[in-house]
PDB file of C-alpha atoms in Angstrom:
ATOM      1  CA  ARG A  18      98.765  34.187 -98.850  1.00  0.00           C
ATOM      2  CA  TYR A  19      96.721  32.162 -96.371  1.00  0.00           C
ATOM      3  CA  PHE A  20      93.541  33.876 -97.549  1.00  0.00           C
ATOM      4  CA  MET A  21      94.286  33.021-101.166  1.00  0.00           C
ATOM      5  CA  THR A  22      95.049  29.416-100.295  1.00  0.00           C
ATOM      6  CA  GLN A  23      91.829  29.109 -98.291  1.00  0.00           C
ATOM      7  CA  THR A  24      89.862  30.739-101.113  1.00  0.00           C
ATOM      8  CA  ASN A  25      91.302  28.257-103.617  1.00  0.00           C
ATOM      9  CA  LYS A  26      90.360  25.373-101.328  1.00  0.00           C
ATOM     10  CA  ASN A  27      86.806  26.643-100.913  1.00  0.00           C
ATOM     11  CA  LEU A  28      86.486  27.057-104.690  1.00  0.00           C
ATOM     12  CA  PHE A  29      87.827  23.540-105.181  1.00  0.00           C
ATOM     13  CA  TYR A  30      85.290  22.100-102.736  1.00  0.00           C
ATOM     14  CA  PHE A  31      82.453  24.005-104.419  1.00  0.00           C
ATOM     15  CA  LEU A  32      83.486  22.784-107.863  1.00  0.00           C
ATOM     16  CA  MET A  33      83.826  19.225-106.548  1.00  0.00           C
ATOM     17  CA  ILE A  34      80.266  19.357-105.186  1.00  0.00           C
ATOM     18  CA  LEU A  35      79.085  20.791-108.511  1.00  0.00           C
ATOM     19  CA  ALA A  36      80.860  18.003-110.390  1.00  0.00           C
ATOM     20  CA  MET A  37      79.236  15.331-108.216  1.00  0.00           C
ATOM     21  CA  ALA A  38      75.810  16.948-108.707  1.00  0.00           C
ATOM     22  CA  GLY A  39      76.361  16.835-112.460  1.00  0.00           C
ATOM     23  CA  TRP A  40      77.494  13.227-112.207  1.00  0.00           C
ATOM     24  CA  GLY A  41      74.331  12.293-110.311  1.00  0.00           C
ATOM     25  CA  ALA A  42      72.078  14.147-112.741  1.00  0.00           C
ATOM     26  CA  SER A  43      73.698  12.408-115.710  1.00  0.00           C
ATOM     27  CA  TRP A  44      71.990   9.119-114.816  1.00  0.00           C
ATOM     28  CA  VAL A  45      68.602  10.799-115.049  1.00  0.00           C
ATOM     29  CA  ASN A  46      69.618  12.490-118.315  1.00  0.00           C
ATOM     30  CA  ALA A  47      70.680   9.167-119.837  1.00  0.00           C
ATOM     31  CA  LYS A  48      67.446   7.475-118.749  1.00  0.00           C
ATOM     32  CA  VAL A  49      65.398  10.193-120.469  1.00  0.00           C
ATOM     33  CA  LEU A  50      67.556  10.133-123.607  1.00  0.00           C
ATOM     34  CA  SER A  51      67.161   6.363-123.946  1.00  0.00           C
ATOM     35  CA  ALA A  52      63.660   7.028-125.270  1.00  0.00           C
ATOM     36  CA  TYR A  53      65.093   9.044-128.169  1.00  0.00           C
ATOM     37  CA  VAL A  54      68.412   7.486-129.231  1.00  0.00           C
ATOM     38  CA  ASN A  55      70.508   4.329-128.909  1.00  0.00           C
ATOM     39  CA  GLU A  56      73.788   4.156-127.001  1.00  0.00           C
ATOM     40  CA  TYR A  57      76.030   5.194-129.899  1.00  0.00           C
ATOM     41  CA  GLU A  58      73.798   8.061-130.968  1.00  0.00           C
ATOM     42  CA  MET A  59      73.816   9.294-127.382  1.00  0.00           C
ATOM     43  CA  ILE A  60      77.630   9.194-127.360  1.00  0.00           C
ATOM     44  CA  LEU A  61      77.730  11.097-130.654  1.00  0.00           C
ATOM     45  CA  PHE A  62      75.422  13.942-129.622  1.00  0.00           C
ATOM     46  CA  ARG A  63      76.925  14.154-126.139  1.00  0.00           C
ATOM     47  CA  ASN A  64      80.454  14.392-127.484  1.00  0.00           C
ATOM     48  CA  VAL A  65      79.613  16.940-130.163  1.00  0.00           C
ATOM     49  CA  PHE A  66      78.122  19.383-127.661  1.00  0.00           C
ATOM     50  CA  THR A  67      80.919  18.705-125.180  1.00  0.00           C
ATOM     51  CA  LEU A  68      83.477  19.627-127.842  1.00  0.00           C
ATOM     52  CA  ILE A  69      81.573  22.755-128.867  1.00  0.00           C
ATOM     53  CA  THR A  70      81.542  24.024-125.276  1.00  0.00           C
ATOM     54  CA  LEU A  71      85.035  22.779-124.381  1.00  0.00           C
ATOM     55  CA  ALA A  72      86.881  24.414-127.294  1.00  0.00           C
ATOM     56  CA  PRO A  73      86.319  28.001-126.030  1.00  0.00           C
ATOM     57  CA  VAL A  74      87.643  26.946-122.619  1.00  0.00           C
ATOM     58  CA  LEU A  75      90.932  25.906-124.250  1.00  0.00           C
ATOM     59  CA  LEU A  76      91.195  29.306-125.898  1.00  0.00           C
ATOM     60  CA  ILE A  77      90.223  31.315-122.825  1.00  0.00           C
ATOM     61  CA  THR A  78      92.677  29.437-120.583  1.00  0.00           C
ATOM     62  CA  LYS A  79      95.313  29.673-123.332  1.00  0.00           C
ATOM     63  CA  LYS A  80      95.779  25.900-123.357  1.00  0.00           C
ATOM     64  CA  TYR A  81      95.079  25.939-127.084  1.00  0.00           C
ATOM     65  CA  PHE A  82      95.320  22.555-128.796  1.00  0.00           C
ATOM     66  CA  ARG A  83      98.946  21.515-128.375  1.00  0.00           C
ATOM     67  CA  ILE A  84      99.480  17.838-127.588  1.00  0.00           C
ATOM     68  CA  ASN A  85     102.520  15.580-127.862  1.00  0.00           C
ATOM     69  CA  LEU A  86     102.554  12.265-129.717  1.00  0.00           C
ATOM     70  CA  LYS A  87     102.556  10.093-126.576  1.00  0.00           C
ATOM     71  CA  SER A  88      99.517  11.856-125.154  1.00  0.00           C
ATOM     72  CA  LEU A  89      97.752  11.667-128.517  1.00  0.00           C
ATOM     73  CA  LEU A  90      98.276   7.898-128.675  1.00  0.00           C
ATOM     74  CA  LEU A  91      96.996   7.566-125.107  1.00  0.00           C
ATOM     75  CA  ALA A  92      93.986   9.646-126.113  1.00  0.00           C
ATOM     76  CA  VAL A  93      93.201   7.034-128.773  1.00  0.00           C
ATOM     77  CA  PHE A  94      93.194   4.213-126.206  1.00  0.00           C
ATOM     78  CA  ALA A  95      91.275   6.370-123.731  1.00  0.00           C
ATOM     79  CA  ALA A  96      88.652   7.144-126.391  1.00  0.00           C
ATOM     80  CA  ILE A  97      88.093   3.426-127.060  1.00  0.00           C
ATOM     81  CA  VAL A  98      87.683   2.699-123.349  1.00  0.00           C
ATOM     82  CA  MET A  99      85.383   5.705-122.955  1.00  0.00           C
ATOM     83  CA  ILE A 100      83.124   4.466-125.762  1.00  0.00           C
ATOM     84  CA  ALA A 101      82.849   1.078-124.046  1.00  0.00           C
ATOM     85  CA  TYR A 102      82.185   2.745-120.677  1.00  0.00           C
ATOM     86  CA  LEU A 103      79.476   5.025-122.064  1.00  0.00           C
ATOM     87  CA  LYS A 104      77.864   2.095-123.880  1.00  0.00           C
ATOM     88  CA  TYR A 105      77.484   0.041-120.707  1.00  0.00           C
ATOM     89  CA  TYR A 106      76.527   3.113-118.685  1.00  0.00           C
ATOM     90  CA  PHE A 107      73.740   3.903-121.169  1.00  0.00           C
ATOM     91  CA  LEU A 108      72.496   0.310-121.505  1.00  0.00           C
ATOM     92  CA  GLY A 109      72.522  -0.182-117.755  1.00  0.00           C
ATOM     93  CA  THR A 110      70.509   2.984-117.246  1.00  0.00           C
ATOM     94  CA  LYS A 111      68.075   2.054-120.011  1.00  0.00           C
ATOM     95  CA  PHE A 112      67.419  -1.592-119.159  1.00  0.00           C
ATOM     96  CA  GLY A 113      68.604  -2.076-115.586  1.00  0.00           C
ATOM     97  CA  THR A 114      67.283  -1.001-112.231  1.00  0.00           C
ATOM     98  CA  ALA A 115      68.208   2.648-112.689  1.00  0.00           C
ATOM     99  CA  SER A 116      68.291   3.809-109.054  1.00  0.00           C
ATOM    100  CA  LEU A 117      70.034   0.673-107.824  1.00  0.00           C
ATOM    101  CA  GLY A 118      72.500   0.472-110.698  1.00  0.00           C
ATOM    102  CA  GLY A 119      73.266   4.185-110.706  1.00  0.00           C
ATOM    103  CA  ALA A 120      74.133   4.175-107.028  1.00  0.00           C
ATOM    104  CA  LEU A 121      76.085   0.929-107.301  1.00  0.00           C
ATOM    105  CA  VAL A 122      78.308   2.175-110.100  1.00  0.00           C
ATOM    106  CA  THR A 123      78.786   5.520-108.344  1.00  0.00           C
ATOM    107  CA  THR A 124      79.941   3.574-105.296  1.00  0.00           C
ATOM    108  CA  LEU A 125      82.030   1.007-107.151  1.00  0.00           C
ATOM    109  CA  ILE A 126      83.932   3.416-109.422  1.00  0.00           C
ATOM    110  CA  PRO A 127      85.893   5.216-106.678  1.00  0.00           C
ATOM    111  CA  ILE A 128      86.483   1.922-104.856  1.00  0.00           C
ATOM    112  CA  ASN A 129      87.678   0.135-107.999  1.00  0.00           C
ATOM    113  CA  THR A 130      89.732   3.144-109.075  1.00  0.00           C
ATOM    114  CA  PHE A 131      91.412   3.407-105.687  1.00  0.00           C
ATOM    115  CA  LEU A 132      92.186  -0.312-105.475  1.00  0.00           C
ATOM    116  CA  ILE A 133      93.506  -0.609-109.042  1.00  0.00           C
ATOM    117  CA  MET A 134      95.601   2.559-108.724  1.00  0.00           C
ATOM    118  CA  ALA A 135      96.971   1.358-105.388  1.00  0.00           C
ATOM    119  CA  LEU A 136      97.956  -1.980-106.922  1.00  0.00           C
ATOM    120  CA  PHE A 137      99.261  -0.369-110.097  1.00  0.00           C
ATOM    121  CA  TYR A 138     101.583   1.994-108.218  1.00  0.00           C
ATOM    122  CA  GLY A 139     102.351  -0.426-105.406  1.00  0.00           C
ATOM    123  CA  LYS A 140     100.990   2.002-102.817  1.00  0.00           C
ATOM    124  CA  LYS A 141     100.177   0.585 -99.415  1.00  0.00           C
ATOM    125  CA  ILE A 142      96.478   0.818 -98.587  1.00  0.00           C
ATOM    126  CA  GLN A 143      96.062   2.297 -95.122  1.00  0.00           C
ATOM    127  CA  ARG A 144      93.344   1.434 -92.645  1.00  0.00           C
ATOM    128  CA  LYS A 145      91.812   4.892 -92.880  1.00  0.00           C
ATOM    129  CA  ASP A 146      91.452   4.441 -96.654  1.00  0.00           C
ATOM    130  CA  ILE A 147      89.640   1.120 -96.238  1.00  0.00           C
ATOM    131  CA  PHE A 148      87.447   2.609 -93.520  1.00  0.00           C
ATOM    132  CA  ALA A 149      86.500   5.632 -95.650  1.00  0.00           C
ATOM    133  CA  LEU A 150      85.653   3.554 -98.723  1.00  0.00           C
ATOM    134  CA  ALA A 151      83.682   1.006 -96.698  1.00  0.00           C
ATOM    135  CA  LEU A 152      81.788   3.748 -94.874  1.00  0.00           C
ATOM    136  CA  GLY A 153      80.844   5.401 -98.162  1.00  0.00           C
ATOM    137  CA  ALA A 154      79.700   2.098 -99.646  1.00  0.00           C
ATOM    138  CA  ILE A 155      77.601   1.186 -96.595  1.00  0.00           C
ATOM    139  CA  GLY A 156      76.070   4.677 -96.594  1.00  0.00           C
ATOM    140  CA  VAL A 157      74.936   4.458-100.219  1.00  0.00           C
ATOM    141  CA  LEU A 158      73.636   0.909 -99.821  1.00  0.00           C
ATOM    142  CA  THR A 159      71.697   1.970 -96.721  1.00  0.00           C
ATOM    143  CA  ILE A 160      70.122   4.925 -98.550  1.00  0.00           C
ATOM    144  CA  LEU A 161      69.063   2.509-101.289  1.00  0.00           C
ATOM    145  CA  ASN A 162      67.716   0.110 -98.656  1.00  0.00           C
ATOM    146  CA  ILE A 163      69.655  -2.596-100.475  1.00  0.00           C
ATOM    147  CA  TRP A 164      68.624  -5.082 -97.830  1.00  0.00           C
ATOM    148  CA  SER A 165      65.089  -5.125 -99.255  1.00  0.00           C
ATOM    149  CA  PHE A 166      66.282  -6.311-102.684  1.00  0.00           C
ATOM    150  CA  SER A 167      66.519  -9.962-103.540  1.00  0.00           C
ATOM    151  CA  TYR A 168      69.630 -11.555-105.017  1.00  0.00           C
ATOM    152  CA  GLU A 169      67.863 -11.812-108.367  1.00  0.00           C
ATOM    153  CA  ASP A 170      66.977  -8.086-108.319  1.00  0.00           C
ATOM    154  CA  ILE A 171      70.577  -7.032-107.795  1.00  0.00           C
ATOM    155  CA  PHE A 172      72.418  -9.453-110.071  1.00  0.00           C
ATOM    156  CA  THR A 173      70.247  -9.187-113.166  1.00  0.00           C
ATOM    157  CA  LYS A 174      71.880  -9.350-116.569  1.00  0.00           C
ATOM    158  CA  HIS A 175      71.095  -5.702-117.197  1.00  0.00           C
ATOM    159  CA  ASN A 176      72.547  -4.517-113.883  1.00  0.00           C
ATOM    160  CA  MET A 177      75.792  -6.211-114.891  1.00  0.00           C
ATOM    161  CA  TYR A 178      76.215  -3.369-117.383  1.00  0.00           C
ATOM    162  CA  PHE A 179      76.855  -1.121-114.393  1.00  0.00           C
ATOM    163  CA  LEU A 180      79.499  -3.497-113.092  1.00  0.00           C
ATOM    164  CA  PHE A 181      81.322  -3.410-116.430  1.00  0.00           C
ATOM    165  CA  ALA A 182      81.108   0.397-116.433  1.00  0.00           C
ATOM    166  CA  SER A 183      82.591   0.611-112.942  1.00  0.00           C
ATOM    167  CA  LEU A 184      85.554  -1.522-114.065  1.00  0.00           C
ATOM    168  CA  LEU A 185      86.158   0.415-117.285  1.00  0.00           C
ATOM    169  CA  TRP A 186      86.313   3.821-115.601  1.00  0.00           C
ATOM    170  CA  PRO A 187      89.441   2.985-113.523  1.00  0.00           C
ATOM    171  CA  ILE A 188      91.145   1.809-116.735  1.00  0.00           C
ATOM    172  CA  LEU A 189      90.297   5.162-118.306  1.00  0.00           C
ATOM    173  CA  THR A 190      91.710   6.898-115.229  1.00  0.00           C
ATOM    174  CA  ILE A 191      94.980   4.971-115.403  1.00  0.00           C
ATOM    175  CA  ILE A 192      95.414   5.662-119.117  1.00  0.00           C
ATOM    176  CA  SER A 193      94.742   9.364-118.589  1.00  0.00           C
ATOM    177  CA  SER A 194      97.239   9.528-115.720  1.00  0.00           C
ATOM    178  CA  LYS A 195     100.021   8.418-118.061  1.00  0.00           C
ATOM    179  CA  THR A 196      99.893  11.586-120.165  1.00  0.00           C
ATOM    180  CA  THR A 197     102.939  13.861-119.981  1.00  0.00           C
ATOM    181  CA  HIS A 198     103.453  17.546-120.751  1.00  0.00           C
ATOM    182  CA  THR A 199      99.817  17.896-121.784  1.00  0.00           C
ATOM    183  CA  SER A 200      97.021  19.768-120.042  1.00  0.00           C
ATOM    184  CA  PRO A 201      94.211  17.474-118.806  1.00  0.00           C
ATOM    185  CA  ILE A 202      91.734  19.730-120.610  1.00  0.00           C
ATOM    186  CA  VAL A 203      93.618  19.361-123.900  1.00  0.00           C
ATOM    187  CA  PHE A 204      93.872  15.588-123.423  1.00  0.00           C
ATOM    188  CA  THR A 205      90.134  15.408-122.728  1.00  0.00           C
ATOM    189  CA  PHE A 206      89.393  17.440-125.856  1.00  0.00           C
ATOM    190  CA  TYR A 207      91.337  15.088-128.115  1.00  0.00           C
ATOM    191  CA  MET A 208      89.860  12.040-126.404  1.00  0.00           C
ATOM    192  CA  TYR A 209      86.375  13.326-127.225  1.00  0.00           C
ATOM    193  CA  VAL A 210      87.370  14.188-130.796  1.00  0.00           C
ATOM    194  CA  ILE A 211      88.745  10.685-131.416  1.00  0.00           C
ATOM    195  CA  ALA A 212      85.768   8.998-129.727  1.00  0.00           C
ATOM    196  CA  THR A 213      83.371  11.060-131.845  1.00  0.00           C
ATOM    197  CA  VAL A 214      85.162  10.112-135.051  1.00  0.00           C
ATOM    198  CA  LEU A 215      85.252   6.407-134.130  1.00  0.00           C
ATOM    199  CA  VAL A 216      81.570   6.312-133.202  1.00  0.00           C
ATOM    200  CA  SER A 217      80.578   8.241-136.343  1.00  0.00           C
ATOM    201  CA  VAL A 218      82.552   5.962-138.665  1.00  0.00           C
ATOM    202  CA  PHE A 219      81.848   2.562-137.149  1.00  0.00           C
ATOM    203  CA  PHE A 220      78.648   2.663-135.107  1.00  0.00           C
ATOM    204  CA  VAL A 221      76.229   5.434-136.110  1.00  0.00           C
ATOM    205  CA  ASP A 222      73.823   5.250-139.041  1.00  0.00           C
ATOM    206  CA  PHE A 223      72.996   8.916-139.554  1.00  0.00           C
ATOM    207  CA  GLN A 224      70.063   8.151-141.832  1.00  0.00           C
ATOM    208  CA  SER A 225      68.298   6.074-139.191  1.00  0.00           C
ATOM    209  CA  ILE A 226      68.439   8.750-136.461  1.00  0.00           C
ATOM    210  CA  ALA A 227      64.894   9.879-135.598  1.00  0.00           C
ATOM    211  CA  TYR A 228      65.574  13.621-135.710  1.00  0.00           C
ATOM    212  CA  GLU A 229      61.839  14.369-135.782  1.00  0.00           C
ATOM    213  CA  LYS A 230      61.520  13.033-132.214  1.00  0.00           C
ATOM    214  CA  PHE A 231      64.016  15.535-130.811  1.00  0.00           C
ATOM    215  CA  ASP A 232      61.919  17.908-128.693  1.00  0.00           C
ATOM    216  CA  ASP A 233      62.789  20.350-125.899  1.00  0.00           C
ATOM    217  CA  THR A 234      63.115  17.500-123.391  1.00  0.00           C
ATOM    218  CA  PHE A 235      65.736  15.825-125.564  1.00  0.00           C
ATOM    219  CA  TRP A 236      67.806  18.979-126.062  1.00  0.00           C
ATOM    220  CA  ILE A 237      67.687  19.969-122.389  1.00  0.00           C
ATOM    221  CA  ASN A 238      68.886  16.546-121.277  1.00  0.00           C
ATOM    222  CA  ILE A 239      71.594  16.181-123.931  1.00  0.00           C
ATOM    223  CA  LEU A 240      72.953  19.635-123.084  1.00  0.00           C
ATOM    224  CA  CYS A 241      72.936  18.870-119.353  1.00  0.00           C
ATOM    225  CA  LEU A 242      74.727  15.605-120.024  1.00  0.00           C
ATOM    226  CA  ALA A 243      77.289  17.180-122.386  1.00  0.00           C
ATOM    227  CA  VAL A 244      78.074  20.528-120.813  1.00  0.00           C
TER     228      VAL A 244
END
């Protein structure tokens, strides 16, 4: 029993590292894709390939596609927030200081999520929590050599996109946490379906998409970002 528990923990840690590597790579993917598509087109293509690769997972894990009405309604709100998050994430990466903004939002999201969740649930923030978050933030800022940037470099209009993104992600987290009797994978699937429909109907002009520009670089980056 101990061996199985330890094995599960090791697998969890490995998958967490893999997830963070994918998260870090996504900023590079978005920067490359900004030369091919606008923010809404990026959301569309990303979501389509995410859905294509996520659907078999639901079948293999036998989660299927069952979702209750409450979770479906939450998926609608989550999809709207996700569209806004991805928009600012894409615009920040395209126009802002990519390395600075990418690290800032990566640092701010867990801090903002933790603080908002703590306030939302009335949980007391312990000293060790503050220490851990502060240590992580100082570490990232030191790696970036933030001290060499001027005030104007950091607080540009375009870098503010990253700030908005870091505030929207905790909202998405809170909405998702309210789902009941629904697998997180199933909830994610419906959130992507709804977001794809909304973007397709209201924001994407399919005739203006420059399909002829889509080369191997585009497809590699969109697949990395989606899968």
